[in-house]
Amino acid sequence: MSTGQCRAGDRTYVIRLARPEDLPQVVALDVEITGIEKPEYWNDIFGRYSCSGDETNPRASKTRLNRFFLCAADGDKVLGFIIGEIRAWEFGSPPCGWVFAIGVDQEARGMRVAEMLFQAVCDRFRKAGVTKVRTMLARDDTLVMSFFRSQGLMAGPFIQLETDLAP
């Protein structure tokens, strides 16, 4: 299931659901961005989100239809990915879209890959009846902060709190 072709200069790529063969490239891209190798995490995410958003897939439950793992691909080459889901009633919040992972290959930056991925996941949120999208990121991640602000996101009504559990 493809969401359509995107063009950047002389290159064309598609935004589509993630496939099993994409996973090694997604893992490698995440290592490139974060410096942390975590294949178990990505295998778990793929298992929970792989058929999500595909109404034609018999494995897709209602819950899974509210989860989206999309890739931007030029042929077999993954240029970027985005993962999001619809969450409801956490701390009184009505259903809203959450983007919790996005990554773009450095060679594909400037090709509007992140923008197209974000718009594709937002289109899926809208189709499900959601009217708001949220994300969370590190305060010092200025690149990702700038991207999300360029897409119209700004500070929301919630604050994140945490504490160490180690003795």
Tab-separated table of C-alpha atoms in Angstrom:
chain	number	residue	atom	x	y	z
A	1	MET	CA	0.000	0.000	0.000
A	2	SER	CA	1.639	3.203	-1.165
A	3	THR	CA	0.552	6.706	-0.314
A	4	GLY	CA	1.874	8.111	-3.553
A	5	GLN	CA	4.953	9.361	-5.264
A	6	CYS	CA	7.013	12.306	-4.119
A	7	ARG	CA	9.500	14.193	-6.244
A	8	ALA	CA	12.626	16.062	-5.201
A	9	GLY	CA	14.646	17.404	-8.086
A	10	ASP	CA	15.266	14.482	-10.426
A	11	ARG	CA	14.573	11.832	-7.758
A	12	THR	CA	11.250	10.167	-7.135
A	13	TYR	CA	10.357	8.210	-4.020
A	14	VAL	CA	7.235	6.734	-2.464
A	15	ILE	CA	5.767	6.859	1.018
A	16	ARG	CA	4.459	3.411	1.949
A	17	LEU	CA	3.911	0.999	4.822
A	18	ALA	CA	7.124	-0.469	6.233
A	19	ARG	CA	8.032	-3.937	4.961
A	20	PRO	CA	10.098	-6.693	6.609
A	21	GLU	CA	12.963	-6.046	4.190
A	22	ASP	CA	13.072	-2.383	5.329
A	23	LEU	CA	13.909	-3.243	8.927
A	24	PRO	CA	17.714	-3.643	8.564
A	25	GLN	CA	17.887	-0.234	6.844
A	26	VAL	CA	15.692	1.381	9.513
A	27	VAL	CA	17.933	-0.095	12.241
A	28	ALA	CA	21.060	1.178	10.446
A	29	LEU	CA	19.521	4.613	9.948
A	30	ASP	CA	18.603	4.799	13.628
A	31	VAL	CA	22.190	3.872	14.592
A	32	GLU	CA	23.472	6.603	12.259
A	33	ILE	CA	21.194	9.161	13.939
A	34	THR	CA	21.351	8.081	17.602
A	35	GLY	CA	24.650	6.214	17.814
A	36	ILE	CA	22.856	3.417	19.700
A	37	GLU	CA	22.278	-0.015	18.207
A	38	LYS	CA	18.950	-1.445	19.357
A	39	PRO	CA	17.738	-4.160	16.957
A	40	GLU	CA	15.487	-5.803	19.590
A	41	TYR	CA	13.580	-2.542	19.991
A	42	TRP	CA	13.063	-2.241	16.242
A	43	ASN	CA	12.004	-5.882	15.895
A	44	ASP	CA	9.395	-5.282	18.606
A	45	ILE	CA	8.178	-2.053	16.968
A	46	PHE	CA	7.946	-3.739	13.582
A	47	GLY	CA	6.004	-6.633	15.082
A	48	ARG	CA	3.472	-4.284	16.655
A	49	TYR	CA	3.194	-1.826	13.755
A	50	SER	CA	4.028	-3.779	10.579
A	51	CYS	CA	0.525	-4.409	9.198
A	52	SER	CA	-0.920	-1.365	10.865
A	53	GLY	CA	-2.870	1.101	8.820
A	54	ASP	CA	-3.607	-1.523	6.160
A	55	GLU	CA	-7.337	-2.179	6.254
A	56	THR	CA	-6.922	-5.029	3.754
A	57	ASN	CA	-4.645	-7.025	6.068
A	58	PRO	CA	-6.602	-9.666	8.021
A	59	ARG	CA	-4.123	-9.384	10.945
A	60	ALA	CA	-4.952	-5.707	11.401
A	61	SER	CA	-7.142	-5.230	14.465
A	62	LYS	CA	-8.842	-1.908	15.243
A	63	THR	CA	-5.989	-1.077	17.625
A	64	ARG	CA	-3.390	-1.922	15.010
A	65	LEU	CA	-5.202	0.187	12.423
A	66	ASN	CA	-4.409	3.185	14.646
A	67	ARG	CA	-0.650	2.534	14.424
A	68	PHE	CA	1.488	3.637	11.498
A	69	PHE	CA	5.025	2.658	10.472
A	70	LEU	CA	5.746	4.375	7.165
A	71	CYS	CA	8.879	4.467	5.031
A	72	ALA	CA	10.016	6.770	2.270
A	73	ALA	CA	11.674	4.568	-0.328
A	74	ASP	CA	13.467	4.996	-3.623
A	75	GLY	CA	13.169	1.471	-5.002
A	76	ASP	CA	14.593	-0.802	-2.302
A	77	LYS	CA	16.477	2.045	-0.585
A	78	VAL	CA	14.854	3.401	2.583
A	79	LEU	CA	15.339	7.174	2.682
A	80	GLY	CA	13.460	7.718	5.934
A	81	PHE	CA	10.787	6.468	8.283
A	82	ILE	CA	8.110	7.748	10.656
A	83	ILE	CA	6.152	5.939	13.352
A	84	GLY	CA	3.008	7.213	14.988
A	85	GLU	CA	-0.189	6.102	16.604
A	86	ILE	CA	-3.511	7.369	17.828
A	87	ARG	CA	-3.743	7.522	21.625
A	88	ALA	CA	-6.860	8.357	23.576
A	89	TRP	CA	-7.737	9.682	27.016
A	90	GLU	CA	-4.247	9.735	28.493
A	91	PHE	CA	-4.473	12.317	31.272
A	92	GLY	CA	-7.838	13.456	29.934
A	93	SER	CA	-6.674	14.096	26.373
A	94	PRO	CA	-9.190	13.237	23.648
A	95	PRO	CA	-7.883	10.998	20.848
A	96	CYS	CA	-4.862	12.526	19.139
A	97	GLY	CA	-2.045	11.447	16.875
A	98	TRP	CA	1.393	10.891	18.376
A	99	VAL	CA	4.610	10.784	16.363
A	100	PHE	CA	7.267	9.000	18.365
A	101	ALA	CA	9.988	8.280	15.813
A	102	ILE	CA	11.221	9.950	12.658
A	103	GLY	CA	14.494	9.579	10.831
A	104	VAL	CA	15.900	10.550	7.440
A	105	ASP	CA	19.095	9.385	5.767
A	106	GLN	CA	21.600	12.261	5.695
A	107	GLU	CA	21.967	11.873	1.923
A	108	ALA	CA	18.201	12.375	1.522
A	109	ARG	CA	17.952	15.518	3.623
A	110	GLY	CA	16.779	18.469	1.591
A	111	MET	CA	14.475	16.207	-0.450
A	112	ARG	CA	11.440	16.973	1.770
A	113	VAL	CA	11.426	13.340	2.964
A	114	ALA	CA	10.618	14.209	6.596
A	115	GLU	CA	7.926	16.655	5.498
A	116	MET	CA	6.301	14.080	3.200
A	117	LEU	CA	6.460	11.376	5.887
A	118	PHE	CA	4.938	13.733	8.454
A	119	GLN	CA	2.161	14.759	6.070
A	120	ALA	CA	1.449	11.091	5.241
A	121	VAL	CA	1.073	10.105	8.894
A	122	CYS	CA	-1.034	13.224	9.557
A	123	ASP	CA	-3.272	12.267	6.612
A	124	ARG	CA	-3.824	8.882	8.248
A	125	PHE	CA	-4.596	10.549	11.581
A	126	ARG	CA	-7.131	12.831	9.861
A	127	LYS	CA	-8.737	9.886	8.073
A	128	ALA	CA	-9.244	8.273	11.505
A	129	GLY	CA	-10.991	11.429	12.758
A	130	VAL	CA	-8.114	12.879	14.767
A	131	THR	CA	-7.728	16.668	14.776
A	132	LYS	CA	-4.480	17.109	16.731
A	133	VAL	CA	-0.961	15.662	16.532
A	134	ARG	CA	1.688	15.653	19.261
A	135	THR	CA	5.265	14.563	19.719
A	136	MET	CA	7.960	14.727	22.383
A	137	LEU	CA	11.653	15.369	21.865
A	138	ALA	CA	14.804	16.294	23.721
A	139	ARG	CA	15.151	20.020	24.444
A	140	ASP	CA	18.619	20.089	22.887
A	141	ASP	CA	17.604	18.340	19.643
A	142	THR	CA	17.488	21.559	17.653
A	143	LEU	CA	17.344	19.847	14.249
A	144	VAL	CA	14.208	17.865	15.071
A	145	MET	CA	12.724	20.805	17.011
A	146	SER	CA	13.190	23.060	13.973
A	147	PHE	CA	11.596	20.478	11.711
A	148	PHE	CA	8.492	20.037	13.861
A	149	ARG	CA	8.125	23.787	14.324
A	150	SER	CA	8.308	24.207	10.542
A	151	GLN	CA	5.351	21.811	10.367
A	152	GLY	CA	3.307	23.998	12.716
A	153	LEU	CA	3.877	22.200	16.030
A	154	MET	CA	4.386	24.274	19.161
A	155	ALA	CA	4.336	23.791	22.923
A	156	GLY	CA	1.178	22.050	24.081
A	157	PRO	CA	-0.827	21.948	27.307
A	158	PHE	CA	1.128	19.093	28.933
A	159	ILE	CA	4.538	18.958	30.589
A	160	GLN	CA	6.733	15.904	30.881
A	161	LEU	CA	7.883	14.886	34.381
A	162	GLU	CA	10.349	12.182	35.401
A	163	THR	CA	12.397	10.781	38.246
A	164	ASP	CA	15.250	8.312	38.565
A	165	LEU	CA	14.239	4.885	39.865
A	166	ALA	CA	17.766	3.784	40.691
A	167	PRO	CA	18.600	3.739	44.422
